[in-house]
Every structure is written in structure tokens, then in C-alpha cells.
Amino acid sequence: MIKLENIVKTYGSKENRTYAVNEVSMNIDDGEFVSIMGKSGSGKSTILNIIGCIDSATSGTYYVDDICVSDMSIGKRKKFLRENISFIFQDFALIDDYTVYENIEVPLIAKGKSRKEKKATIKKYMNMMGIEKLARKYPNQISGGEKQRCAIARALASGNSIILADEPTGALDSENSKNVIEILKQVNKLGKTVIVVTHDINVANATNRIVKLKDGRIVE
Ligand SMILES: Nc1ncnc2c1ncn2[C@@H]1O[C@H](COP(=O)(O)OP(=O)(O)OP(=O)(O)O)[C@@H](O)[C@H]1O
Ligand SMILES: [Mg+2]
């Protein structure tokens, strides 16, 4: 379970301090599919990045199961991220010089998997995402929808149980968005905890719970 307690994130000094996140507390159970909505600047990405260990809170505590993530050193937190959490971004964040196959391989190399294991895992998720024919292509040779499916395959290949997505349909047309929504549902059905930041009501409606943020606070 993910447990946030009184998370605060501020920027700036005393005189012009902004509260990106202001006293946010929430629990997310294992296997939940949650969306975070709210206007631009309401703190959605900041919260997601704190959960995802790529940012840290100014104050408050963050637990995953019984592990206090907010107390970890930067090094430990990076390791925790690598072993437990995967991100999906609006702009896909694929490595341009790597093929589709090599992009999906990245988390498997980080985990020291054998050659055989890597191959089997990559094939499995390329098939699941319908991109097996694109294995040798580079990101600039495939469409936006294909790039996002590659990024999702990479997230799944990691084997991590928490999947975080920041506006995963933000750069896609409605057809590809629908596709990504269906895939995220499928990912959740695999037992993953999925947390998605979105402006897209169709994405939010596909989730089991919508958390609304306003000015860094949860409003409902
Ligand atoms: N590095 C930073 N320095 C100063 N202020 C920041 C920084 N990062 C974010 N903020 C501020 O924190 C607030 C929350 O930002 P955040 O990126 O979480 O919003 P968001 O809800 O994800 O918005 P969007 O929908 O536009 O992506 C905003 O007011 C933003 O300007
Ligand atoms: Mg954002």
C-alpha cells in the first residue's frame, strides 16, 4: 500500500514561497487504478513525482508497505525506484538511439537479467502491445501510439508493481488514446497498482477512483 501523510512541497524562499503540494494525505491500495485530475498547476505532476521517487517532499511522510521512502537517502531511493516503480510519460521518454527492442531491454539490463530471460520478456511484452514487428525500428520511425506502446512495454518488462503515468494520452489522437486506456486497464488487471495523472475524462472514467487536486490540495 502507498501511504502519503501530510505531504508538502514548496518552492522559493520565505517571501515568495509557492505551495506546489499542500498537506496531501492519501492511501492507495495494492492493485488499485487511480487517476489524479485538476487544473494546470494544481500539483498533479509534483505528487506523482514524489510517489515515483524522482522528486522529494519538503515535509511529510511517504510509505510503500512498511517502508518509509521519505526517510531514504537519495541513493537508496533511486534503488527503491528501480526495483518497484515504472513511469509512463506524455512524451514517451524513449531513448532515440535505441531500437524498440533495446528500449524495452533497458530495465532488464538494470536488473541484471540473463540474455535468455531478457529476450523472452521483451518478446512477451512486444506481443502484448502489438509492436513485435517494430523491434528493429527507432523511435523516430514509428507513430506516437506505437511509441507509447513501446514505453508501456518497457514499464511492464521491469516487472515493477507500481506503474505511474503522467498524461499518457496527452500527445495522442482519440483513437490512440482509447487504445492506451484499454492497455492501462489491462495492465491494472495484471495486478499492478496504476496511478495516472490526466486531463482526459475518458482516462479518468476508466479508473476506479478519481482524486481531484486544487491548488495543491485534495478537494474530493
Ligand atoms: N521547479 C519548480 N520551481 C518552482 N515552481 C515549480 C517548480 N515545479 C513546479 N512548480 C510549481 O508548482 C505548482 C504545481 O506544478 P505541477 O507541475 O505539479 O502542476 P500540474 O498539476 O502537473 O500542472 P500541468 O497540468 O500543467 O502539468 C505550479 O504552480 C508550478 O508552477
Ligand atoms: Mg503536470
PDB file of C-alpha atoms in Angstrom, residues 36-216:
ATOM      1  CA  ILE A  36      -5.358  12.317 -10.401  1.00  0.00           C
ATOM      2  CA  MET A  37      -7.105  15.260 -12.035  1.00  0.00           C
ATOM      3  CA  GLY A  38      -7.025  19.026 -11.623  1.00  0.00           C
ATOM      4  CA  LYS A  39      -6.218  22.237 -13.427  1.00  0.00           C
ATOM      5  CA  SER A  40      -2.781  23.014 -14.787  1.00  0.00           C
ATOM      6  CA  GLY A  41      -0.518  23.931 -11.870  1.00  0.00           C
ATOM      7  CA  SER A  42      -2.647  22.138  -9.264  1.00  0.00           C
ATOM      8  CA  GLY A  43       0.252  19.894  -8.234  1.00  0.00           C
ATOM      9  CA  LYS A  44      -0.557  16.668 -10.090  1.00  0.00           C
ATOM     10  CA  SER A  45       2.890  16.013 -11.544  1.00  0.00           C
ATOM     11  CA  THR A  46       4.569  17.054  -8.310  1.00  0.00           C
ATOM     12  CA  ILE A  47       2.600  14.448  -6.328  1.00  0.00           C
ATOM     13  CA  LEU A  48       3.241  11.776  -8.943  1.00  0.00           C
ATOM     14  CA  ASN A  49       6.962  12.562  -8.997  1.00  0.00           C
ATOM     15  CA  ILE A  50       7.130  12.328  -5.200  1.00  0.00           C
ATOM     16  CA  ILE A  51       5.375   8.942  -5.299  1.00  0.00           C
ATOM     17  CA  GLY A  52       7.761   7.982  -8.109  1.00  0.00           C
ATOM     18  CA  CYS A  53      10.880   8.967  -6.156  1.00  0.00           C
ATOM     19  CA  ILE A  54      12.074  11.387  -8.836  1.00  0.00           C
ATOM     20  CA  ASP A  55      11.267  14.277  -6.519  1.00  0.00           C
ATOM     21  CA  SER A  56      11.175  14.535  -2.757  1.00  0.00           C
ATOM     22  CA  ALA A  57       8.739  16.294  -0.450  1.00  0.00           C
ATOM     23  CA  THR A  58       9.636  19.348   1.617  1.00  0.00           C
ATOM     24  CA  SER A  59       7.853  17.709   4.540  1.00  0.00           C
ATOM     25  CA  GLY A  60       5.505  14.841   5.279  1.00  0.00           C
ATOM     26  CA  THR A  61       5.991  11.092   5.135  1.00  0.00           C
ATOM     27  CA  TYR A  62       5.619   8.611   2.325  1.00  0.00           C
ATOM     28  CA  TYR A  63       5.392   4.886   2.884  1.00  0.00           C
ATOM     29  CA  VAL A  64       5.225   1.952   0.498  1.00  0.00           C
ATOM     30  CA  ASP A  65       4.029  -1.013   2.547  1.00  0.00           C
ATOM     31  CA  ASP A  66       6.001  -0.562   5.756  1.00  0.00           C
ATOM     32  CA  ILE A  67       8.978   1.083   4.121  1.00  0.00           C
ATOM     33  CA  CYS A  68       9.419   4.791   4.818  1.00  0.00           C
ATOM     34  CA  VAL A  69      10.515   6.129   1.446  1.00  0.00           C
ATOM     35  CA  SER A  70      10.664   9.772   2.548  1.00  0.00           C
ATOM     36  CA  ASP A  71      13.434   8.947   5.049  1.00  0.00           C
ATOM     37  CA  MET A  72      15.659   7.284   2.469  1.00  0.00           C
ATOM     38  CA  SER A  73      18.930   8.735   1.227  1.00  0.00           C
ATOM     39  CA  ILE A  74      18.959   9.710  -2.455  1.00  0.00           C
ATOM     40  CA  GLY A  75      20.936   6.591  -3.352  1.00  0.00           C
ATOM     41  CA  LYS A  76      18.554   4.262  -1.536  1.00  0.00           C
ATOM     42  CA  ARG A  77      15.558   5.995  -3.041  1.00  0.00           C
ATOM     43  CA  LYS A  78      16.965   5.557  -6.554  1.00  0.00           C
ATOM     44  CA  LYS A  79      17.413   1.866  -5.892  1.00  0.00           C
ATOM     45  CA  PHE A  80      13.881   1.649  -4.494  1.00  0.00           C
ATOM     46  CA  LEU A  81      12.554   3.356  -7.624  1.00  0.00           C
ATOM     47  CA  ARG A  82      14.408   0.982  -9.938  1.00  0.00           C
ATOM     48  CA  GLU A  83      13.075  -2.063  -8.125  1.00  0.00           C
ATOM     49  CA  ASN A  84       9.477  -1.032  -7.574  1.00  0.00           C
ATOM     50  CA  ILE A  85       8.230   1.762  -9.802  1.00  0.00           C
ATOM     51  CA  SER A  86       7.952   2.443 -13.546  1.00  0.00           C
ATOM     52  CA  PHE A  87       6.943   5.648 -15.311  1.00  0.00           C
ATOM     53  CA  ILE A  88       4.999   6.331 -18.492  1.00  0.00           C
ATOM     54  CA  PHE A  89       5.240   9.917 -19.778  1.00  0.00           C
ATOM     55  CA  GLN A  90       3.280  12.108 -22.182  1.00  0.00           C
ATOM     56  CA  ASP A  91       6.347  12.454 -24.405  1.00  0.00           C
ATOM     57  CA  PHE A  92       7.160   8.699 -24.146  1.00  0.00           C
ATOM     58  CA  ALA A  93      10.743   9.307 -22.956  1.00  0.00           C
ATOM     59  CA  LEU A  94      12.218   6.656 -25.229  1.00  0.00           C
ATOM     60  CA  ILE A  95      15.935   6.669 -25.994  1.00  0.00           C
ATOM     61  CA  ASP A  96      16.290   7.925 -29.585  1.00  0.00           C
ATOM     62  CA  ASP A  97      19.446   5.950 -30.407  1.00  0.00           C
ATOM     63  CA  TYR A  98      17.949   2.679 -29.197  1.00  0.00           C
ATOM     64  CA  THR A  99      15.604   0.476 -31.181  1.00  0.00           C
ATOM     65  CA  VAL A 100      12.199  -0.505 -29.816  1.00  0.00           C
ATOM     66  CA  TYR A 101      13.746  -3.776 -28.649  1.00  0.00           C
ATOM     67  CA  GLU A 102      16.663  -2.012 -26.941  1.00  0.00           C
ATOM     68  CA  ASN A 103      14.381   0.493 -25.234  1.00  0.00           C
ATOM     69  CA  ILE A 104      12.355  -2.299 -23.672  1.00  0.00           C
ATOM     70  CA  GLU A 105      15.602  -4.005 -22.673  1.00  0.00           C
ATOM     71  CA  VAL A 106      16.769  -1.075 -20.506  1.00  0.00           C
ATOM     72  CA  PRO A 107      15.076  -2.044 -17.189  1.00  0.00           C
ATOM     73  CA  LEU A 108      16.089  -5.678 -17.711  1.00  0.00           C
ATOM     74  CA  ILE A 109      19.750  -4.716 -18.043  1.00  0.00           C
ATOM     75  CA  ALA A 110      19.418  -2.609 -14.886  1.00  0.00           C
ATOM     76  CA  LYS A 111      18.134  -5.704 -13.105  1.00  0.00           C
ATOM     77  CA  GLY A 112      20.951  -7.888 -14.377  1.00  0.00           C
ATOM     78  CA  LYS A 113      18.705 -10.394 -16.164  1.00  0.00           C
ATOM     79  CA  SER A 114      20.261 -13.109 -18.310  1.00  0.00           C
ATOM     80  CA  ARG A 115      20.262 -12.867 -22.100  1.00  0.00           C
ATOM     81  CA  LYS A 116      17.652 -15.584 -22.395  1.00  0.00           C
ATOM     82  CA  GLU A 117      15.387 -14.044 -19.791  1.00  0.00           C
ATOM     83  CA  LYS A 118      15.675 -10.626 -21.420  1.00  0.00           C
ATOM     84  CA  LYS A 119      14.739 -11.974 -24.832  1.00  0.00           C
ATOM     85  CA  ALA A 120      11.708 -13.864 -23.544  1.00  0.00           C
ATOM     86  CA  THR A 121      10.432 -10.904 -21.516  1.00  0.00           C
ATOM     87  CA  ILE A 122      10.893  -8.413 -24.346  1.00  0.00           C
ATOM     88  CA  LYS A 123       9.086 -10.706 -26.803  1.00  0.00           C
ATOM     89  CA  LYS A 124       6.236 -11.250 -24.364  1.00  0.00           C
ATOM     90  CA  TYR A 125       5.550  -7.553 -23.900  1.00  0.00           C
ATOM     91  CA  MET A 126       6.130  -6.593 -27.535  1.00  0.00           C
ATOM     92  CA  ASN A 127       3.476  -9.173 -28.420  1.00  0.00           C
ATOM     93  CA  MET A 128       1.124  -7.928 -25.732  1.00  0.00           C
ATOM     94  CA  MET A 129       1.460  -4.376 -27.073  1.00  0.00           C
ATOM     95  CA  GLY A 130       1.255  -5.448 -30.726  1.00  0.00           C
ATOM     96  CA  ILE A 131       4.635  -3.954 -31.618  1.00  0.00           C
ATOM     97  CA  GLU A 132       6.644  -7.127 -32.315  1.00  0.00           C
ATOM     98  CA  LYS A 133       7.114  -6.091 -35.946  1.00  0.00           C
ATOM     99  CA  LEU A 134       8.746  -2.847 -34.830  1.00  0.00           C
ATOM    100  CA  ALA A 135      11.557  -4.435 -32.815  1.00  0.00           C
ATOM    101  CA  ARG A 136      14.354  -3.074 -35.016  1.00  0.00           C
ATOM    102  CA  LYS A 137      12.862   0.364 -35.633  1.00  0.00           C
ATOM    103  CA  TYR A 138      13.982   3.536 -33.915  1.00  0.00           C
ATOM    104  CA  PRO A 139      11.565   5.876 -32.124  1.00  0.00           C
ATOM    105  CA  ASN A 140      11.678   8.415 -34.990  1.00  0.00           C
ATOM    106  CA  GLN A 141      10.479   5.682 -37.372  1.00  0.00           C
ATOM    107  CA  ILE A 142       7.259   4.832 -35.511  1.00  0.00           C
ATOM    108  CA  SER A 143       3.991   6.648 -34.690  1.00  0.00           C
ATOM    109  CA  GLY A 144       3.045   8.304 -31.399  1.00  0.00           C
ATOM    110  CA  GLY A 145       0.695   5.481 -30.466  1.00  0.00           C
ATOM    111  CA  GLU A 146       3.427   2.932 -31.196  1.00  0.00           C
ATOM    112  CA  LYS A 147       5.923   4.914 -29.130  1.00  0.00           C
ATOM    113  CA  GLN A 148       3.574   4.908 -26.170  1.00  0.00           C
ATOM    114  CA  ARG A 149       3.003   1.164 -26.511  1.00  0.00           C
ATOM    115  CA  CYS A 150       6.771   0.707 -26.557  1.00  0.00           C
ATOM    116  CA  ALA A 151       7.053   2.817 -23.385  1.00  0.00           C
ATOM    117  CA  ILE A 152       4.329   0.716 -21.735  1.00  0.00           C
ATOM    118  CA  ALA A 153       6.108  -2.495 -22.777  1.00  0.00           C
ATOM    119  CA  ARG A 154       9.280  -1.108 -21.188  1.00  0.00           C
ATOM    120  CA  ALA A 155       7.385  -0.310 -17.983  1.00  0.00           C
ATOM    121  CA  LEU A 156       5.962  -3.836 -17.854  1.00  0.00           C
ATOM    122  CA  ALA A 157       9.252  -5.509 -18.709  1.00  0.00           C
ATOM    123  CA  SER A 158      10.674  -4.072 -15.487  1.00  0.00           C
ATOM    124  CA  GLY A 159       8.305  -6.343 -13.569  1.00  0.00           C
ATOM    125  CA  ASN A 160       7.716  -3.492 -11.110  1.00  0.00           C
ATOM    126  CA  SER A 161       4.403  -3.468  -9.274  1.00  0.00           C
ATOM    127  CA  ILE A 162       3.710   0.274  -9.312  1.00  0.00           C
ATOM    128  CA  ILE A 163       3.090   1.964 -12.667  1.00  0.00           C
ATOM    129  CA  LEU A 164       2.862   5.763 -12.771  1.00  0.00           C
ATOM    130  CA  ALA A 165       1.658   7.609 -15.857  1.00  0.00           C
ATOM    131  CA  ASP A 166       1.758  11.395 -16.373  1.00  0.00           C
ATOM    132  CA  GLU A 167      -0.674  12.427 -19.134  1.00  0.00           C
ATOM    133  CA  PRO A 168      -0.081   9.194 -21.080  1.00  0.00           C
ATOM    134  CA  THR A 169      -2.628  10.190 -23.734  1.00  0.00           C
ATOM    135  CA  GLY A 170      -1.661  13.871 -23.814  1.00  0.00           C
ATOM    136  CA  ALA A 171       0.178  13.614 -27.121  1.00  0.00           C
ATOM    137  CA  LEU A 172      -2.157  11.125 -28.803  1.00  0.00           C
ATOM    138  CA  ASP A 173      -5.256  11.373 -31.002  1.00  0.00           C
ATOM    139  CA  SER A 174      -8.554   9.943 -29.774  1.00  0.00           C
ATOM    140  CA  GLU A 175      -8.086   6.551 -31.426  1.00  0.00           C
ATOM    141  CA  ASN A 176      -4.650   6.003 -29.893  1.00  0.00           C
ATOM    142  CA  SER A 177      -5.859   7.413 -26.574  1.00  0.00           C
ATOM    143  CA  LYS A 178      -8.626   4.814 -26.436  1.00  0.00           C
ATOM    144  CA  ASN A 179      -6.057   2.162 -27.146  1.00  0.00           C
ATOM    145  CA  VAL A 180      -3.793   3.348 -24.338  1.00  0.00           C
ATOM    146  CA  ILE A 181      -6.764   3.471 -21.933  1.00  0.00           C
ATOM    147  CA  GLU A 182      -7.591  -0.160 -22.752  1.00  0.00           C
ATOM    148  CA  ILE A 183      -3.948  -1.117 -22.267  1.00  0.00           C
ATOM    149  CA  LEU A 184      -3.772   0.627 -18.879  1.00  0.00           C
ATOM    150  CA  LYS A 185      -6.893  -1.284 -17.792  1.00  0.00           C
ATOM    151  CA  GLN A 186      -5.194  -4.477 -18.908  1.00  0.00           C
ATOM    152  CA  VAL A 187      -2.026  -3.527 -17.001  1.00  0.00           C
ATOM    153  CA  ASN A 188      -4.118  -2.984 -13.873  1.00  0.00           C
ATOM    154  CA  LYS A 189      -5.762  -6.379 -14.370  1.00  0.00           C
ATOM    155  CA  LEU A 190      -2.280  -7.922 -14.291  1.00  0.00           C
ATOM    156  CA  GLY A 191      -2.337  -6.860 -10.643  1.00  0.00           C
ATOM    157  CA  LYS A 192      -0.274  -3.678 -10.955  1.00  0.00           C
ATOM    158  CA  THR A 193      -1.051  -0.555  -8.993  1.00  0.00           C
ATOM    159  CA  VAL A 194      -1.661   2.111 -11.649  1.00  0.00           C
ATOM    160  CA  ILE A 195      -1.725   5.841 -10.892  1.00  0.00           C
ATOM    161  CA  VAL A 196      -2.417   8.129 -13.805  1.00  0.00           C
ATOM    162  CA  VAL A 197      -2.345  11.934 -13.962  1.00  0.00           C
ATOM    163  CA  THR A 198      -4.679  13.140 -16.671  1.00  0.00           C
ATOM    164  CA  HIS A 199      -6.790  15.935 -18.122  1.00  0.00           C
ATOM    165  CA  ASP A 200      -8.665  13.366 -20.165  1.00  0.00           C
ATOM    166  CA  ILE A 201     -12.044  12.489 -18.626  1.00  0.00           C
ATOM    167  CA  ASN A 202     -12.113   9.275 -20.674  1.00  0.00           C
ATOM    168  CA  VAL A 203      -8.935   8.143 -18.950  1.00  0.00           C
ATOM    169  CA  ALA A 204     -10.254   9.165 -15.523  1.00  0.00           C
ATOM    170  CA  ASN A 205     -13.549   7.351 -16.107  1.00  0.00           C
ATOM    171  CA  ALA A 206     -11.667   4.137 -16.849  1.00  0.00           C
ATOM    172  CA  THR A 207     -10.072   4.222 -13.383  1.00  0.00           C
ATOM    173  CA  ASN A 208     -11.634   3.010 -10.131  1.00  0.00           C
ATOM    174  CA  ARG A 209     -11.120   6.262  -8.245  1.00  0.00           C
ATOM    175  CA  ILE A 210     -10.592   9.895  -9.207  1.00  0.00           C
ATOM    176  CA  VAL A 211      -8.598  12.149  -6.878  1.00  0.00           C
ATOM    177  CA  LYS A 212      -9.133  15.856  -7.605  1.00  0.00           C
ATOM    178  CA  LEU A 213      -6.475  18.410  -6.756  1.00  0.00           C
ATOM    179  CA  LYS A 214      -6.877  22.156  -6.471  1.00  0.00           C
ATOM    180  CA  ASP A 215      -4.038  24.484  -5.509  1.00  0.00           C
ATOM    181  CA  GLY A 216      -2.017  21.567  -4.195  1.00  0.00           C
TER     182      GLY A 216
END
